[in-house]
Amino acid sequence: MFGYRVPAPDEAMLISGGRRGLGGAPFRVVTGHGKFVLPVFRKTRFLTLSMCEAEVTETCVTRQGIALHVRAVIAFKVGNDTESIINAGQRFLSDQDQMSVLTGRIFAGHLRSIIGSMTVEEIVTERQKLAAEVLDTSKVEMAKIGLIVDSLQIQSIDDGATGYIDAMSAPHKAAIQRQAQIAQAQATQASVEAEQVAARNQAEYARQTAIVKAEYSAEVDRAQAQAAQAGPLAQAHAQQEVLAAQTELAQRQAQLRQQQLVAEIVKPAEAEAQRIKLLAIAEAERMKIQAEAASSYDRVALDRMLIDQLPQIVKEAAGGLAGANVNVLNGADGLGEIAAGLVAQGLTILDSVRQNLNGQNSDGRPANGLLELQGYLRTPEADGEAAKEDKPRDAE
């Protein structure tokens, strides 16, 4: 639109003509928006608000009287407030490049003043302190001309040909060199030790490798030997298993044959022996019963026979006395005693025979009643011979 002006974001528009500005300024300040300006009656100018740079290179003398060449860089701009814009506009609007020149001169003066109160050691070691003091001393003066300083950087400090800074740094350089030499020696020693360790490791690795190779070779040899022996060993194991199977089969056949023999011979023999034993026991029992029955019958028959033969026994005994020369001294009593003796003898014979039939003889031998009876029942001829033998004894 004709007559409507808008400043850039980093600019301030100064409108002169018509009403005066703030605080009696000869112009009005417009920032951040546009303004309608009457042609011919109003005049507009623009003041930059962007960052500016000023470089200072100055030779300063320290409190020790040593000249130092100091190089510094200042970053500054016009303040954003209306008062700063008015102050800067009144001083630099026609020639805005003068802001850098004037700022450099102002800081150069303050830099000389502050360095003159410090030593070289303080300046070298405390550059931030130097920059802060320069900023503090120049702040009020810069505000008067509408400028603010964002930063101050000391770029370099040089003492020229005096060599003070070098001398000041010599102990540190020597210490650093000494530390560097020590570090180098330690590094060399560490390197040598590392090389020795590496050599030992290599030797150990070579030894281990040789051992592993030897073990591998031995293992390969063992494997080959085992492979070579595998066939015969397998055949031997197979034969051994066959022999074991044959032995087991033979044992089983022997056990089976033993069981067959037991079933075919031993068991029938045992059964036959048991049968024979039972038959023998039965036969013995039968014979015992028959013997007991016969014995009982013989006793009865013998007793009967003895009773029947007792008169004959007495008669035979008396007949034996018939041819004997017997002297009877006591008459009839003597004859009665002889007769009684004959009867008693017959009874004694009868009793002896009965005892023998019941058990044993007086000497412990088994008795036979019939034989005993035959012994007593002798023939008359035998009795006559006995009487002849006894005759002389009787005569006596």
mmCIF file of C-alpha atoms in Angstrom:
data_model
loop_
_atom_site.group_PDB
_atom_site.id
_atom_site.type_symbol
_atom_site.label_atom_id
_atom_site.label_comp_id
_atom_site.label_asym_id
_atom_site.label_seq_id
_atom_site.Cartn_x
_atom_site.Cartn_y
_atom_site.Cartn_z
ATOM 1 C CA MET A 1 0.000 0.000 0.000
ATOM 2 C CA PHE A 2 1.250 3.399 -0.797
ATOM 3 C CA GLY A 3 2.817 5.011 2.300
ATOM 4 C CA TYR A 4 2.612 1.861 4.549
ATOM 5 C CA ARG A 5 6.082 0.826 5.784
ATOM 6 C CA VAL A 6 7.065 -2.320 7.690
ATOM 7 C CA PRO A 7 10.525 -2.805 9.325
ATOM 8 C CA ALA A 8 12.408 -6.116 9.090
ATOM 9 C CA PRO A 9 12.525 -8.386 12.166
ATOM 10 C CA ASP A 10 16.093 -7.242 12.966
ATOM 11 C CA GLU A 11 15.461 -3.597 12.264
ATOM 12 C CA ALA A 12 13.907 -0.593 13.978
ATOM 13 C CA MET A 13 11.962 1.919 11.848
ATOM 14 C CA LEU A 14 12.575 5.546 12.798
ATOM 15 C CA ILE A 15 9.892 7.971 11.604
ATOM 16 C CA SER A 16 10.807 11.637 11.691
ATOM 17 C CA GLY A 17 8.471 14.607 11.094
ATOM 18 C CA GLY A 18 5.193 15.270 12.821
ATOM 19 C CA ARG A 19 5.023 14.378 16.494
ATOM 20 C CA ARG A 20 8.142 13.902 18.511
ATOM 21 C CA GLY A 21 9.073 10.585 19.933
ATOM 22 C CA LEU A 22 9.486 9.326 23.493
ATOM 23 C CA GLY A 23 11.396 11.667 25.805
ATOM 24 C CA GLY A 24 11.519 14.429 23.277
ATOM 25 C CA ALA A 25 13.303 12.335 20.650
ATOM 26 C CA PRO A 26 13.174 13.796 17.119
ATOM 27 C CA PHE A 27 11.626 10.590 15.757
ATOM 28 C CA ARG A 28 9.271 7.824 16.631
ATOM 29 C CA VAL A 29 10.452 4.185 16.970
ATOM 30 C CA VAL A 30 8.493 1.332 15.377
ATOM 31 C CA THR A 31 9.569 -2.371 15.787
ATOM 32 C CA GLY A 32 7.781 -5.569 14.962
ATOM 33 C CA HIS A 33 4.848 -4.057 13.014
ATOM 34 C CA GLY A 34 4.065 -1.719 10.128
ATOM 35 C CA LYS A 35 3.086 1.899 10.136
ATOM 36 C CA PHE A 36 1.366 4.223 7.619
ATOM 37 C CA VAL A 37 3.739 7.013 6.752
ATOM 38 C CA LEU A 38 2.542 10.090 4.831
ATOM 39 C CA PRO A 39 4.778 10.752 1.891
ATOM 40 C CA VAL A 40 6.554 14.059 1.762
ATOM 41 C CA PHE A 41 5.402 14.893 5.313
ATOM 42 C CA ARG A 42 7.142 11.964 7.051
ATOM 43 C CA LYS A 43 10.557 10.442 6.566
ATOM 44 C CA THR A 44 11.556 6.890 7.587
ATOM 45 C CA ARG A 45 14.997 5.445 8.323
ATOM 46 C CA PHE A 46 15.978 1.928 9.487
ATOM 47 C CA LEU A 47 18.447 1.070 12.273
ATOM 48 C CA THR A 48 19.832 -2.486 12.377
ATOM 49 C CA LEU A 49 19.286 -4.538 15.511
ATOM 50 C CA SER A 50 21.378 -7.513 14.381
ATOM 51 C CA MET A 51 24.597 -8.730 15.986
ATOM 52 C CA CYS A 52 27.765 -6.768 15.222
ATOM 53 C CA GLU A 53 31.406 -7.636 15.778
ATOM 54 C CA ALA A 54 34.370 -5.509 16.773
ATOM 55 C CA GLU A 55 37.985 -6.711 16.914
ATOM 56 C CA VAL A 56 40.522 -5.137 19.287
ATOM 57 C CA THR A 57 44.291 -5.557 18.900
ATOM 58 C CA GLU A 58 46.096 -3.547 21.561
ATOM 59 C CA THR A 59 49.515 -3.411 23.224
ATOM 60 C CA CYS A 60 49.012 -3.237 26.970
ATOM 61 C CA VAL A 61 51.520 -2.853 29.776
ATOM 62 C CA THR A 62 51.022 -5.011 32.879
ATOM 63 C CA ARG A 63 51.577 -4.035 36.447
ATOM 64 C CA GLN A 64 55.055 -5.550 36.134
ATOM 65 C CA GLY A 65 55.876 -3.244 33.218
ATOM 66 C CA ILE A 66 55.840 -5.969 30.620
ATOM 67 C CA ALA A 67 54.219 -5.121 27.312
ATOM 68 C CA LEU A 68 51.671 -7.600 26.066
ATOM 69 C CA HIS A 69 50.014 -7.711 22.689
ATOM 70 C CA VAL A 70 46.373 -8.610 23.352
ATOM 71 C CA ARG A 71 43.814 -9.506 20.701
ATOM 72 C CA ALA A 72 40.125 -9.623 21.652
ATOM 73 C CA VAL A 73 36.776 -9.950 19.854
ATOM 74 C CA ILE A 74 33.596 -8.177 21.068
ATOM 75 C CA ALA A 75 30.079 -9.233 20.046
ATOM 76 C CA PHE A 76 27.546 -6.427 20.540
ATOM 77 C CA LYS A 77 24.221 -5.014 19.217
ATOM 78 C CA VAL A 78 21.743 -2.208 19.680
ATOM 79 C CA GLY A 79 19.511 -2.742 22.674
ATOM 80 C CA ASN A 80 15.908 -3.891 22.064
ATOM 81 C CA ASP A 81 14.322 -1.243 24.273
ATOM 82 C CA THR A 82 13.162 2.077 22.828
ATOM 83 C CA GLU A 83 15.641 4.157 24.836
ATOM 84 C CA SER A 84 18.631 2.164 23.528
ATOM 85 C CA ILE A 85 17.296 2.448 19.973
ATOM 86 C CA ILE A 86 16.880 6.205 20.359
ATOM 87 C CA ASN A 87 20.420 6.609 21.757
ATOM 88 C CA ALA A 88 21.967 4.445 19.056
ATOM 89 C CA GLY A 89 19.857 6.077 16.339
ATOM 90 C CA GLN A 90 20.958 9.571 17.320
ATOM 91 C CA ARG A 91 24.649 8.492 17.216
ATOM 92 C CA PHE A 92 24.957 5.925 14.444
ATOM 93 C CA LEU A 93 21.918 6.240 12.176
ATOM 94 C CA SER A 94 23.781 8.110 9.437
ATOM 95 C CA ASP A 95 26.871 5.859 9.660
ATOM 96 C CA GLN A 96 26.078 2.528 11.368
ATOM 97 C CA ASP A 97 29.566 1.150 10.670
ATOM 98 C CA GLN A 98 30.886 3.539 13.278
ATOM 99 C CA MET A 99 29.336 1.345 15.985
ATOM 100 C CA SER A 100 32.109 -1.264 15.521
ATOM 101 C CA VAL A 101 34.868 1.346 15.408
ATOM 102 C CA LEU A 102 33.647 3.133 18.506
ATOM 103 C CA THR A 103 33.040 -0.099 20.403
ATOM 104 C CA GLY A 104 36.586 -1.249 19.598
ATOM 105 C CA ARG A 105 38.092 1.954 20.848
ATOM 106 C CA ILE A 106 36.024 1.896 24.031
ATOM 107 C CA PHE A 107 37.075 -1.683 24.821
ATOM 108 C CA ALA A 108 40.678 -1.026 23.945
ATOM 109 C CA GLY A 109 40.798 1.729 26.578
ATOM 110 C CA HIS A 110 39.166 -0.445 29.218
ATOM 111 C CA LEU A 111 41.423 -3.365 28.275
ATOM 112 C CA ARG A 112 44.579 -1.262 28.780
ATOM 113 C CA SER A 113 43.255 -0.005 32.086
ATOM 114 C CA ILE A 114 42.447 -3.462 33.486
ATOM 115 C CA ILE A 115 45.617 -5.183 32.175
ATOM 116 C CA GLY A 116 47.676 -2.414 33.809
ATOM 117 C CA SER A 117 46.339 -3.557 37.187
ATOM 118 C CA MET A 118 47.150 -7.257 36.667
ATOM 119 C CA THR A 119 50.283 -9.372 36.395
ATOM 120 C CA VAL A 120 51.274 -11.471 33.447
ATOM 121 C CA GLU A 121 50.578 -14.631 35.449
ATOM 122 C CA GLU A 122 47.053 -13.435 36.270
ATOM 123 C CA ILE A 123 46.388 -12.394 32.672
ATOM 124 C CA VAL A 124 47.653 -15.679 31.268
ATOM 125 C CA THR A 125 46.002 -17.931 33.807
ATOM 126 C CA GLU A 126 42.802 -15.943 34.406
ATOM 127 C CA ARG A 127 41.592 -14.753 31.016
ATOM 128 C CA GLN A 128 37.949 -15.166 31.979
ATOM 129 C CA LYS A 129 38.466 -12.866 34.931
ATOM 130 C CA LEU A 130 40.023 -10.263 32.581
ATOM 131 C CA ALA A 131 37.089 -10.466 30.181
ATOM 132 C CA ALA A 132 34.539 -10.181 33.003
ATOM 133 C CA GLU A 133 36.218 -7.056 34.438
ATOM 134 C CA VAL A 134 36.372 -5.420 30.996
ATOM 135 C CA LEU A 135 32.676 -6.096 30.466
ATOM 136 C CA ASP A 136 31.723 -4.738 33.884
ATOM 137 C CA THR A 137 33.658 -1.481 33.403
ATOM 138 C CA SER A 138 32.304 -0.890 29.888
ATOM 139 C CA LYS A 139 28.693 -1.731 30.564
ATOM 140 C CA VAL A 140 27.571 1.734 31.680
ATOM 141 C CA GLU A 141 29.431 3.496 28.902
ATOM 142 C CA MET A 142 28.049 1.172 26.247
ATOM 143 C CA ALA A 143 24.522 1.661 27.555
ATOM 144 C CA LYS A 144 24.828 5.402 27.055
ATOM 145 C CA ILE A 145 25.326 4.929 23.336
ATOM 146 C CA GLY A 146 22.528 2.353 23.160
ATOM 147 C CA LEU A 147 24.712 -0.751 22.753
ATOM 148 C CA ILE A 148 24.849 -3.956 24.768
ATOM 149 C CA VAL A 149 27.735 -6.472 24.738
ATOM 150 C CA ASP A 150 26.865 -10.126 24.438
ATOM 151 C CA SER A 151 30.393 -11.533 24.845
ATOM 152 C CA LEU A 152 34.076 -10.636 25.036
ATOM 153 C CA GLN A 153 36.708 -13.202 24.050
ATOM 154 C CA ILE A 154 40.481 -12.794 24.595
ATOM 155 C CA GLN A 155 41.887 -14.392 21.470
ATOM 156 C CA SER A 156 45.642 -14.180 22.152
ATOM 157 C CA ILE A 157 48.240 -12.737 24.550
ATOM 158 C CA ASP A 158 51.794 -12.307 23.329
ATOM 159 C CA ASP A 159 54.822 -10.727 25.063
ATOM 160 C CA GLY A 160 56.788 -10.259 21.855
ATOM 161 C CA ALA A 161 60.551 -10.695 22.132
ATOM 162 C CA THR A 162 60.736 -10.435 25.944
ATOM 163 C CA GLY A 163 60.247 -14.163 26.415
ATOM 164 C CA TYR A 164 58.557 -13.687 29.769
ATOM 165 C CA ILE A 165 55.724 -16.008 29.036
ATOM 166 C CA ASP A 166 58.154 -18.599 27.726
ATOM 167 C CA ALA A 167 60.291 -18.243 30.851
ATOM 168 C CA MET A 168 57.175 -18.482 32.972
ATOM 169 C CA SER A 169 56.209 -21.618 31.210
ATOM 170 C CA ALA A 170 59.730 -23.108 31.306
ATOM 171 C CA PRO A 171 59.270 -24.923 34.674
ATOM 172 C CA HIS A 172 56.000 -26.220 33.465
ATOM 173 C CA LYS A 173 57.592 -27.181 30.170
ATOM 174 C CA ALA A 174 60.419 -28.910 32.056
ATOM 175 C CA ALA A 175 57.936 -30.670 34.286
ATOM 176 C CA ILE A 176 55.891 -31.596 31.295
ATOM 177 C CA GLN A 177 58.993 -32.755 29.463
ATOM 178 C CA ARG A 178 60.073 -34.703 32.534
ATOM 179 C CA GLN A 179 56.651 -36.223 32.804
ATOM 180 C CA ALA A 180 56.747 -36.852 29.098
ATOM 181 C CA GLN A 181 60.127 -38.563 29.434
ATOM 182 C CA ILE A 182 58.899 -40.563 32.402
ATOM 183 C CA ALA A 183 55.803 -41.426 30.489
ATOM 184 C CA GLN A 184 57.943 -42.299 27.488
ATOM 185 C CA ALA A 185 60.216 -44.469 29.654
ATOM 186 C CA GLN A 186 57.222 -46.108 31.222
ATOM 187 C CA ALA A 187 55.724 -46.569 27.819
ATOM 188 C CA THR A 188 59.027 -48.023 26.576
ATOM 189 C CA GLN A 189 59.239 -50.312 29.611
ATOM 190 C CA ALA A 190 55.632 -51.294 29.163
ATOM 191 C CA SER A 191 56.341 -51.883 25.507
ATOM 192 C CA VAL A 192 59.368 -54.046 26.317
ATOM 193 C CA GLU A 193 57.394 -55.933 28.955
ATOM 194 C CA ALA A 194 54.552 -56.305 26.494
ATOM 195 C CA GLU A 195 57.014 -57.621 23.913
ATOM 196 C CA GLN A 196 58.452 -60.025 26.492
ATOM 197 C CA VAL A 197 54.980 -61.129 27.493
ATOM 198 C CA ALA A 198 54.091 -61.486 23.835
ATOM 199 C CA ALA A 199 57.258 -63.534 23.269
ATOM 200 C CA ARG A 200 56.444 -65.725 26.280
ATOM 201 C CA ASN A 201 52.886 -66.084 25.071
ATOM 202 C CA GLN A 202 54.135 -67.015 21.639
ATOM 203 C CA ALA A 203 56.532 -69.546 23.133
ATOM 204 C CA GLU A 204 53.784 -70.903 25.367
ATOM 205 C CA TYR A 205 51.443 -71.020 22.403
ATOM 206 C CA ALA A 206 54.085 -72.827 20.368
ATOM 207 C CA ARG A 207 54.610 -75.288 23.242
ATOM 208 C CA GLN A 208 50.889 -75.840 23.630
ATOM 209 C CA THR A 209 50.580 -76.232 19.886
ATOM 210 C CA ALA A 210 53.368 -78.811 19.868
ATOM 211 C CA ILE A 211 51.752 -80.651 22.788
ATOM 212 C CA VAL A 212 48.373 -80.581 21.090
ATOM 213 C CA LYS A 213 49.922 -81.787 17.850
ATOM 214 C CA ALA A 214 51.732 -84.576 19.689
ATOM 215 C CA GLU A 215 48.549 -85.552 21.525
ATOM 216 C CA TYR A 216 46.618 -85.416 18.275
ATOM 217 C CA SER A 217 49.232 -87.536 16.565
ATOM 218 C CA ALA A 218 49.192 -90.025 19.456
ATOM 219 C CA GLU A 219 45.415 -90.090 19.356
ATOM 220 C CA VAL A 220 45.496 -90.683 15.609
ATOM 221 C CA ASP A 221 48.006 -93.506 16.132
ATOM 222 C CA ARG A 222 45.820 -95.022 18.865
ATOM 223 C CA ALA A 223 42.770 -94.708 16.638
ATOM 224 C CA GLN A 224 44.612 -96.379 13.767
ATOM 225 C CA ALA A 225 45.864 -99.137 16.069
ATOM 226 C CA GLN A 226 42.377 -99.635 17.450
ATOM 227 C CA ALA A 227 40.999 -99.648 13.921
ATOM 228 C CA ALA A 228 43.624 -102.232 12.936
ATOM 229 C CA GLN A 229 42.722 -104.347 15.973
ATOM 230 C CA ALA A 230 39.001 -103.802 15.589
ATOM 231 C CA GLY A 231 38.592 -106.708 13.155
ATOM 232 C CA PRO A 232 40.436 -109.357 15.221
ATOM 233 C CA LEU A 233 38.909 -108.042 18.435
ATOM 234 C CA ALA A 234 35.443 -108.143 16.920
ATOM 235 C CA GLN A 235 36.088 -111.696 15.650
ATOM 236 C CA ALA A 236 37.451 -112.732 19.066
ATOM 237 C CA HIS A 237 34.451 -111.162 20.796
ATOM 238 C CA ALA A 238 32.150 -112.918 18.345
ATOM 239 C CA GLN A 239 33.906 -116.275 18.989
ATOM 240 C CA GLN A 240 33.780 -115.635 22.703
ATOM 241 C CA GLU A 241 30.061 -114.905 22.479
ATOM 242 C CA VAL A 242 29.582 -118.076 20.391
ATOM 243 C CA LEU A 243 31.534 -120.122 22.974
ATOM 244 C CA ALA A 244 29.530 -118.558 25.765
ATOM 245 C CA ALA A 245 26.294 -119.364 23.921
ATOM 246 C CA GLN A 246 27.485 -122.926 23.260
ATOM 247 C CA THR A 247 28.523 -123.316 26.904
ATOM 248 C CA GLU A 248 25.171 -122.049 28.047
ATOM 249 C CA LEU A 249 23.431 -124.357 25.590
ATOM 250 C CA ALA A 250 25.506 -127.319 26.845
ATOM 251 C CA GLN A 251 24.688 -126.441 30.427
ATOM 252 C CA ARG A 252 21.029 -126.240 29.583
ATOM 253 C CA GLN A 253 21.216 -129.575 27.710
ATOM 254 C CA ALA A 254 23.011 -131.150 30.707
ATOM 255 C CA GLN A 255 20.380 -129.800 33.047
ATOM 256 C CA LEU A 256 17.660 -131.088 30.716
ATOM 257 C CA ARG A 257 19.383 -134.503 30.487
ATOM 258 C CA GLN A 258 19.743 -134.580 34.265
ATOM 259 C CA GLN A 259 16.071 -133.795 34.610
ATOM 260 C CA GLN A 260 15.274 -136.519 32.053
ATOM 261 C CA LEU A 261 17.452 -139.057 33.941
ATOM 262 C CA VAL A 262 15.798 -138.098 37.179
ATOM 263 C CA ALA A 263 12.404 -138.484 35.544
ATOM 264 C CA GLU A 264 13.277 -141.731 33.692
ATOM 265 C CA ILE A 265 15.563 -143.585 36.181
ATOM 266 C CA VAL A 266 15.853 -141.997 39.610
ATOM 267 C CA LYS A 267 12.179 -141.340 40.141
ATOM 268 C CA PRO A 268 11.095 -144.812 38.954
ATOM 269 C CA ALA A 269 13.938 -146.397 41.034
ATOM 270 C CA GLU A 270 12.891 -144.419 44.081
ATOM 271 C CA ALA A 271 9.289 -145.419 43.442
ATOM 272 C CA GLU A 272 10.328 -149.073 43.029
ATOM 273 C CA ALA A 273 12.508 -148.919 46.167
ATOM 274 C CA GLN A 274 9.646 -147.390 48.046
ATOM 275 C CA ARG A 275 7.342 -150.110 46.726
ATOM 276 C CA ILE A 276 9.839 -152.851 47.690
ATOM 277 C CA LYS A 277 10.319 -151.262 51.078
ATOM 278 C CA LEU A 278 6.604 -151.142 51.618
ATOM 279 C CA LEU A 279 6.276 -154.743 50.452
ATOM 280 C CA ALA A 280 9.152 -155.801 52.768
ATOM 281 C CA ILE A 281 7.575 -153.974 55.667
ATOM 282 C CA ALA A 282 4.267 -155.625 54.869
ATOM 283 C CA GLU A 283 5.924 -159.052 54.529
ATOM 284 C CA ALA A 284 7.841 -158.555 57.785
ATOM 285 C CA GLU A 285 4.694 -157.502 59.482
ATOM 286 C CA ARG A 286 2.922 -160.562 58.046
ATOM 287 C CA MET A 287 5.727 -162.870 59.139
ATOM 288 C CA LYS A 288 5.776 -161.278 62.563
ATOM 289 C CA ILE A 289 2.069 -161.810 62.865
ATOM 290 C CA GLN A 290 2.460 -165.408 61.626
ATOM 291 C CA ALA A 291 5.396 -165.986 64.010
ATOM 292 C CA GLU A 292 3.458 -164.606 66.884
ATOM 293 C CA ALA A 293 0.520 -166.790 65.892
ATOM 294 C CA ALA A 294 2.795 -169.832 65.407
ATOM 295 C CA SER A 295 4.566 -169.166 68.651
ATOM 296 C CA SER A 296 1.309 -168.954 70.455
ATOM 297 C CA TYR A 297 0.171 -172.174 68.791
ATOM 298 C CA ASP A 298 3.469 -173.982 69.550
ATOM 299 C CA ARG A 299 3.302 -173.107 73.210
ATOM 300 C CA VAL A 300 -0.176 -174.432 73.480
ATOM 301 C CA ALA A 301 0.755 -177.573 71.534
ATOM 302 C CA LEU A 302 4.013 -178.012 73.488
ATOM 303 C CA ASP A 303 2.307 -177.638 76.822
ATOM 304 C CA ARG A 304 -0.152 -180.230 75.737
ATOM 305 C CA MET A 305 2.593 -182.503 74.513
ATOM 306 C CA LEU A 306 4.608 -182.062 77.716
ATOM 307 C CA ILE A 307 1.610 -182.870 79.811
ATOM 308 C CA ASP A 308 1.058 -185.900 77.687
ATOM 309 C CA GLN A 309 4.738 -186.928 77.879
ATOM 310 C CA LEU A 310 5.266 -186.156 81.573
ATOM 311 C CA PRO A 311 4.367 -189.669 82.674
ATOM 312 C CA GLN A 312 6.657 -191.023 79.988
ATOM 313 C CA ILE A 313 9.475 -188.737 81.169
ATOM 314 C CA VAL A 314 9.062 -189.924 84.707
ATOM 315 C CA LYS A 315 8.832 -193.485 83.462
ATOM 316 C CA GLU A 316 12.018 -193.131 81.429
ATOM 317 C CA ALA A 317 13.748 -191.587 84.413
ATOM 318 C CA ALA A 318 12.586 -194.438 86.572
ATOM 319 C CA GLY A 319 13.638 -196.931 83.893
ATOM 320 C CA GLY A 320 17.075 -195.455 83.990
ATOM 321 C CA LEU A 321 17.263 -196.241 87.626
ATOM 322 C CA ALA A 322 16.176 -199.848 87.098
ATOM 323 C CA GLY A 323 19.581 -201.164 86.154
ATOM 324 C CA ALA A 324 21.439 -198.962 88.526
ATOM 325 C CA ASN A 325 22.986 -200.138 91.750
ATOM 326 C CA VAL A 326 21.314 -197.819 94.211
ATOM 327 C CA ASN A 327 21.634 -198.235 97.897
ATOM 328 C CA VAL A 328 18.682 -196.964 99.863
ATOM 329 C CA LEU A 329 19.758 -196.236 103.336
ATOM 330 C CA ASN A 330 16.593 -194.948 104.854
ATOM 331 C CA GLY A 331 14.133 -197.607 103.746
ATOM 332 C CA ALA A 332 10.697 -196.675 102.567
ATOM 333 C CA ASP A 333 11.374 -192.979 103.104
ATOM 334 C CA GLY A 334 14.317 -193.187 100.802
ATOM 335 C CA LEU A 335 12.246 -194.698 98.026
ATOM 336 C CA GLY A 336 9.627 -192.093 98.469
ATOM 337 C CA GLU A 337 12.262 -189.390 98.158
ATOM 338 C CA ILE A 338 13.569 -190.942 94.940
ATOM 339 C CA ALA A 339 10.079 -191.101 93.449
ATOM 340 C CA ALA A 340 9.394 -187.565 94.504
ATOM 341 C CA GLY A 341 12.691 -186.506 92.974
ATOM 342 C CA LEU A 342 11.797 -188.117 89.688
ATOM 343 C CA VAL A 343 8.479 -186.327 89.570
ATOM 344 C CA ALA A 344 10.144 -183.030 90.546
ATOM 345 C CA GLN A 345 12.725 -183.528 87.803
ATOM 346 C CA GLY A 346 10.022 -184.024 85.273
ATOM 347 C CA LEU A 347 8.273 -180.891 86.389
ATOM 348 C CA THR A 348 11.559 -178.994 86.254
ATOM 349 C CA ILE A 349 12.145 -180.131 82.715
ATOM 350 C CA LEU A 350 8.663 -179.055 81.792
ATOM 351 C CA ASP A 351 9.173 -175.606 83.310
ATOM 352 C CA SER A 352 12.558 -175.127 81.607
ATOM 353 C CA VAL A 353 11.118 -175.986 78.252
ATOM 354 C CA ARG A 354 8.341 -173.516 78.746
ATOM 355 C CA GLN A 355 10.792 -170.740 79.652
ATOM 356 C CA ASN A 356 12.909 -171.474 76.628
ATOM 357 C CA LEU A 357 9.865 -171.286 74.452
ATOM 358 C CA ASN A 358 9.051 -167.862 75.890
ATOM 359 C CA GLY A 359 12.471 -166.282 75.329
ATOM 360 C CA GLN A 360 16.163 -167.136 75.691
ATOM 361 C CA ASN A 361 18.341 -169.671 77.440
ATOM 362 C CA SER A 362 20.086 -168.938 80.655
ATOM 363 C CA ASP A 363 23.262 -168.009 78.679
ATOM 364 C CA GLY A 364 21.479 -165.408 76.499
ATOM 365 C CA ARG A 365 21.154 -167.509 73.332
ATOM 366 C CA PRO A 366 17.811 -167.852 71.534
ATOM 367 C CA ALA A 367 15.912 -170.904 72.707
ATOM 368 C CA ASN A 368 14.228 -173.617 70.721
ATOM 369 C CA GLY A 369 11.721 -175.505 72.809
ATOM 370 C CA LEU A 370 11.478 -178.546 70.588
ATOM 371 C CA LEU A 371 15.248 -179.092 70.640
ATOM 372 C CA GLU A 372 15.351 -178.720 74.377
ATOM 373 C CA LEU A 373 12.561 -181.172 74.651
ATOM 374 C CA GLN A 374 14.423 -183.642 72.465
ATOM 375 C CA GLY A 375 17.437 -183.242 74.693
ATOM 376 C CA TYR A 376 15.488 -184.249 77.655
ATOM 377 C CA LEU A 377 13.657 -187.059 75.926
ATOM 378 C CA ARG A 378 16.687 -189.225 75.303
ATOM 379 C CA THR A 379 16.586 -192.835 74.202
ATOM 380 C CA PRO A 380 16.866 -195.722 76.756
ATOM 381 C CA GLU A 381 20.252 -196.634 75.272
ATOM 382 C CA ALA A 382 21.590 -193.273 75.986
ATOM 383 C CA ASP A 383 20.175 -193.383 79.455
ATOM 384 C CA GLY A 384 21.787 -196.814 80.051
ATOM 385 C CA GLU A 385 25.165 -195.485 79.025
ATOM 386 C CA ALA A 386 24.714 -192.566 81.328
ATOM 387 C CA ALA A 387 23.777 -194.912 84.148
ATOM 388 C CA LYS A 388 26.902 -196.951 83.575
ATOM 389 C CA GLU A 389 29.005 -193.828 83.750
ATOM 390 C CA ASP A 390 27.277 -192.773 86.955
ATOM 391 C CA LYS A 391 27.381 -196.217 88.588
ATOM 392 C CA PRO A 392 30.806 -196.001 90.112
ATOM 393 C CA ARG A 393 29.929 -192.589 91.481
ATOM 394 C CA ASP A 394 26.792 -194.038 93.041
ATOM 395 C CA ALA A 395 28.747 -197.001 94.415
ATOM 396 C CA GLU A 396 31.028 -194.650 96.085
#
